[in-house]
CSV table of C-alpha atoms in Angstrom, one decimal:
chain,number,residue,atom,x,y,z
A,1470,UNK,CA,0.0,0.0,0.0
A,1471,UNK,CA,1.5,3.7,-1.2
A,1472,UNK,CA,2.2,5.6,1.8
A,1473,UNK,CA,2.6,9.5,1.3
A,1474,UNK,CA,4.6,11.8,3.0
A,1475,UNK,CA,4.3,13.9,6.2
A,1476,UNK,CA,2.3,17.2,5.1
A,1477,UNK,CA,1.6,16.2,1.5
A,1478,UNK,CA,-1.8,15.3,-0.1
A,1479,UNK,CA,-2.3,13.6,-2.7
A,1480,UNK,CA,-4.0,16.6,-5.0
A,1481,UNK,CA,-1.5,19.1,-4.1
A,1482,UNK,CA,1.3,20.1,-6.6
A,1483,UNK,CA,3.6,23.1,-6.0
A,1484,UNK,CA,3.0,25.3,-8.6
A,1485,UNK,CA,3.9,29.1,-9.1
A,1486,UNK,CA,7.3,30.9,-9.0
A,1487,UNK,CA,9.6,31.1,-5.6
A,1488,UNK,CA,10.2,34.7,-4.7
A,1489,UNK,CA,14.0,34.5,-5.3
A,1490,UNK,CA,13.4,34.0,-8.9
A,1491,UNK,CA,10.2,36.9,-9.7
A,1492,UNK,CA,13.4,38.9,-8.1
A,1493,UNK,CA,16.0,37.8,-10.4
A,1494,UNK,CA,13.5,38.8,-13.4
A,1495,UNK,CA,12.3,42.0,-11.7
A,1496,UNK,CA,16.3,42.5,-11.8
A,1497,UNK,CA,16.5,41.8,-15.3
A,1498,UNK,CA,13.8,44.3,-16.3
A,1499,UNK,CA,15.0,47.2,-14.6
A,1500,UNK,CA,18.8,46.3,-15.6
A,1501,UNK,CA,17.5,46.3,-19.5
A,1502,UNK,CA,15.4,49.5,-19.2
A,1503,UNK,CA,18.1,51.7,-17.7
A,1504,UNK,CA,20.2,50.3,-20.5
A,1505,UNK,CA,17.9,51.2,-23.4
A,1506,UNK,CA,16.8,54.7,-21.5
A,1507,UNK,CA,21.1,55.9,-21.4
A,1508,UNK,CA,21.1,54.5,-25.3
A,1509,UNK,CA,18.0,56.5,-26.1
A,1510,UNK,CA,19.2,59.8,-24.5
A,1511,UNK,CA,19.9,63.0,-26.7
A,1512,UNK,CA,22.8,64.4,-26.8
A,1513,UNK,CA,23.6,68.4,-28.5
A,1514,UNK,CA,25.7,66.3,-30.9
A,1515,UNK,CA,23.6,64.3,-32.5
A,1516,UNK,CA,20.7,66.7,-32.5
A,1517,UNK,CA,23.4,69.3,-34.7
A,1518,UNK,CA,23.6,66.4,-37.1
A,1519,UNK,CA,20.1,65.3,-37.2
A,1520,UNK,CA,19.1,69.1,-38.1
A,1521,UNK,CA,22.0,69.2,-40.5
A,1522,UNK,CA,20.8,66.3,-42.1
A,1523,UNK,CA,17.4,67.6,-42.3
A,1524,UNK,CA,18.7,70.7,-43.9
A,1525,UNK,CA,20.3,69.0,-46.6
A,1526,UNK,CA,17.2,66.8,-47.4
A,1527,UNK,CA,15.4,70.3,-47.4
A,1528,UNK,CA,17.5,71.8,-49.6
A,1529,UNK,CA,17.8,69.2,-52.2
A,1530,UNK,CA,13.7,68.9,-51.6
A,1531,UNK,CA,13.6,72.7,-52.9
A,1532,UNK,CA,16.3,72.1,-55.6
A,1533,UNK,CA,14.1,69.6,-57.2
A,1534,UNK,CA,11.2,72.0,-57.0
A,1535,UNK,CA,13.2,74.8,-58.2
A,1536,UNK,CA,14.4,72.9,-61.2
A,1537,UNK,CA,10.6,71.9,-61.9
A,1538,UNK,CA,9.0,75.2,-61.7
A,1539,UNK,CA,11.7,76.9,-63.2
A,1540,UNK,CA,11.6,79.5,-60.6
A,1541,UNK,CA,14.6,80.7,-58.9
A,1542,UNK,CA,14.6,79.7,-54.8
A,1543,UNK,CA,16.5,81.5,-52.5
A,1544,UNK,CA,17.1,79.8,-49.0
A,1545,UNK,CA,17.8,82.3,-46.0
A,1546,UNK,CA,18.9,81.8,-42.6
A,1547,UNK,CA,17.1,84.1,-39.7
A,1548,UNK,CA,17.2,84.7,-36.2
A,1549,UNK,CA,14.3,81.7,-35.7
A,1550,UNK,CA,14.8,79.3,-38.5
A,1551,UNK,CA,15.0,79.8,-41.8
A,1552,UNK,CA,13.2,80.9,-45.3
A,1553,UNK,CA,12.7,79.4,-48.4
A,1554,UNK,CA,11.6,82.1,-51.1
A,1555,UNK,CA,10.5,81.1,-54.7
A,1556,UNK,CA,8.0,78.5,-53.0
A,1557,UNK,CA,4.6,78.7,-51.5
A,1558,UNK,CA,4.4,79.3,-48.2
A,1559,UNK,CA,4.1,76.3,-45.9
A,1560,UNK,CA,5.0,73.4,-48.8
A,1561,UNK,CA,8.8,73.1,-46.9
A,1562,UNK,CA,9.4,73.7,-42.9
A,1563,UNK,CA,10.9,76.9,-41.8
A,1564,UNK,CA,12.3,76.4,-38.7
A,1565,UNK,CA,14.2,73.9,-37.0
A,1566,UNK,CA,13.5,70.9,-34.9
A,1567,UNK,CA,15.2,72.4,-31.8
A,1568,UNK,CA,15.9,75.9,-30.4
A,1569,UNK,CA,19.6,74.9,-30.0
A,1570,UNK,CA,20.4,75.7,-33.6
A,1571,UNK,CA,22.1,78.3,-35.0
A,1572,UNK,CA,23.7,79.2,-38.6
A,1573,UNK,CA,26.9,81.1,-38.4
A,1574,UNK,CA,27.8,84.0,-40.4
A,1575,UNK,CA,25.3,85.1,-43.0
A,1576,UNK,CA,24.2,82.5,-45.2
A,1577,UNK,CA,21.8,82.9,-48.6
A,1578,UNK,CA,21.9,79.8,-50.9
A,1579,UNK,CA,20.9,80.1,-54.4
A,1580,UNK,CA,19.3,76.7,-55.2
A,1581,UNK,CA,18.1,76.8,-58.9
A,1582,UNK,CA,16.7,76.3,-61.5
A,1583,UNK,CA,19.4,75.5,-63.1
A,1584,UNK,CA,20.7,72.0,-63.2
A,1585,UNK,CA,24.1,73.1,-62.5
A,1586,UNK,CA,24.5,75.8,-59.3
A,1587,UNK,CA,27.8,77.3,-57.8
A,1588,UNK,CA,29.1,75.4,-55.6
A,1589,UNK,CA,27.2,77.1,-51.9
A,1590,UNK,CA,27.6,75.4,-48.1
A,1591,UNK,CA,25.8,77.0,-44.9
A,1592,UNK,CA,27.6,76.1,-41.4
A,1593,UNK,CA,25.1,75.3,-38.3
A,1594,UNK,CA,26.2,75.3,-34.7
A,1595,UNK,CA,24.5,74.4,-31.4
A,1596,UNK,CA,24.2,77.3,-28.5
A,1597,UNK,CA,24.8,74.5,-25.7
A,1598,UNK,CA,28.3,73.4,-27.8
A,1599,UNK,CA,29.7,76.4,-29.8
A,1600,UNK,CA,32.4,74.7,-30.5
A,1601,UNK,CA,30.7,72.0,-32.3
A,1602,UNK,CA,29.6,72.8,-35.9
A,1603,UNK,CA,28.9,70.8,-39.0
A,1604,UNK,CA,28.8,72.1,-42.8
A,1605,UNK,CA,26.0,71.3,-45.2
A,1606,UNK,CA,27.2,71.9,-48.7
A,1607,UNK,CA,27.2,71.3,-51.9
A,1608,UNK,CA,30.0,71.7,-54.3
A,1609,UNK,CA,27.1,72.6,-57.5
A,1610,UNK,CA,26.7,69.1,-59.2
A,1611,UNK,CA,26.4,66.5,-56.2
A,1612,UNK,CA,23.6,66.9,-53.6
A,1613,UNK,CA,23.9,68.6,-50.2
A,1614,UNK,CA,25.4,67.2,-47.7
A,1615,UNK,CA,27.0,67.3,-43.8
A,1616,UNK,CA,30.7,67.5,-43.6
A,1617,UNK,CA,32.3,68.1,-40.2
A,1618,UNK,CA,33.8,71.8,-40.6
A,1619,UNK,CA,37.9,71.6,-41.0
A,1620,UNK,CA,37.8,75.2,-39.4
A,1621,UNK,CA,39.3,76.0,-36.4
C-alpha cells in the first residue's frame, strides 16, 4: 500500500514561481530598461547632425522644385529658422526641430533652376556646444550634404 509523506496530499502540486526567482527577473527588467533609456538619451551632438541632415534633405527637396517650376529659390537663414523664397508658403518647414540651432555668419543659398549651381555650403552650430559645428554643402553638381567643418 502507497504511503505519502508527512504534510503532503495527494491533489497538491507546487506550482507558481519562488520569490527568489520573480526577483531575479524583476532585476532583469529594470537592468535592460536603464540600459535602453542611457542609449536613447539625446545628446547636442547628435541633435546638430540630425538638423544638419534635415537641412540637406530640405535643400535638395527645394532644388528639385526649383528645377521643376523653373523658378529661382533663394534659402535664408534668420534669427528663428530659416526661409525658403520662390515656393509657397508652408510646402517646406521653416524652422528647426530644436531651439539649440544656430547658422553662423550670414548664409543665402541660391538653389536653382538651373541644373548646374555654384558650388554654396551653410555652417550650423548648437548654442549648448559652440564649439561644435557641421557644414551642409554642396560643391554645385552633387547633392547637399553634412561635412564636419575643417575650421578651427
Amino acid at each position: 500500500m502507497p504511503t505519502l509523506e508527512a504534510g503532503s496530499s495527494p491533489g497538491w502540486r507546487a506550482s507558481g514561481f519562488t520569490l527568489l526567482e520573480l526577483l531575479v527577473v524583476v532585476a532583469i527588467i529594470a537592468m535592460a530598461t536603464a540600459g535602453v533609456s542611457l542609449a536613447m538619451r539625446d545628446n547636442a551632438d547628435s541633435t546638430l547632425e540630425r538638423e544638419a541632415q534635415r537641412l540637406a534633405a530640405l535643400l535638395e527637396s527645394a532644388r528639385a522644385q526649383s528645377r521643376t517650376s523653373g523658378i529661382p529659390v533663394v534659402w535664408r537663414a534668420g534669427p528663428e529658422g530659416f526661409e525658403f523664397q520662390g515656393i509657397a508658403p508652408g510646402a517646406i518647414p521653416n524652422h528647426w526641430i530644436g531651439s539649440d540651432t544656430v547658422v553662423r555668419g550670414t548664409a543665402t543659398l541660391l538653389l536653382g533652376p538651373e541644373p548646374l549651381i555654384a558650388p554654396q555650403s551653410v555652417e550650423l552650430s548648437s548654442v549648448s556646444r559652440p564649439d561644435q559645428n557641421l557644414l551642409v554643402a554642396t560643391d554645385g553638381l552633387r547633392p547637399f550634404s553634412v561635412q564636419a567643418n575643417s575650421k578651427p
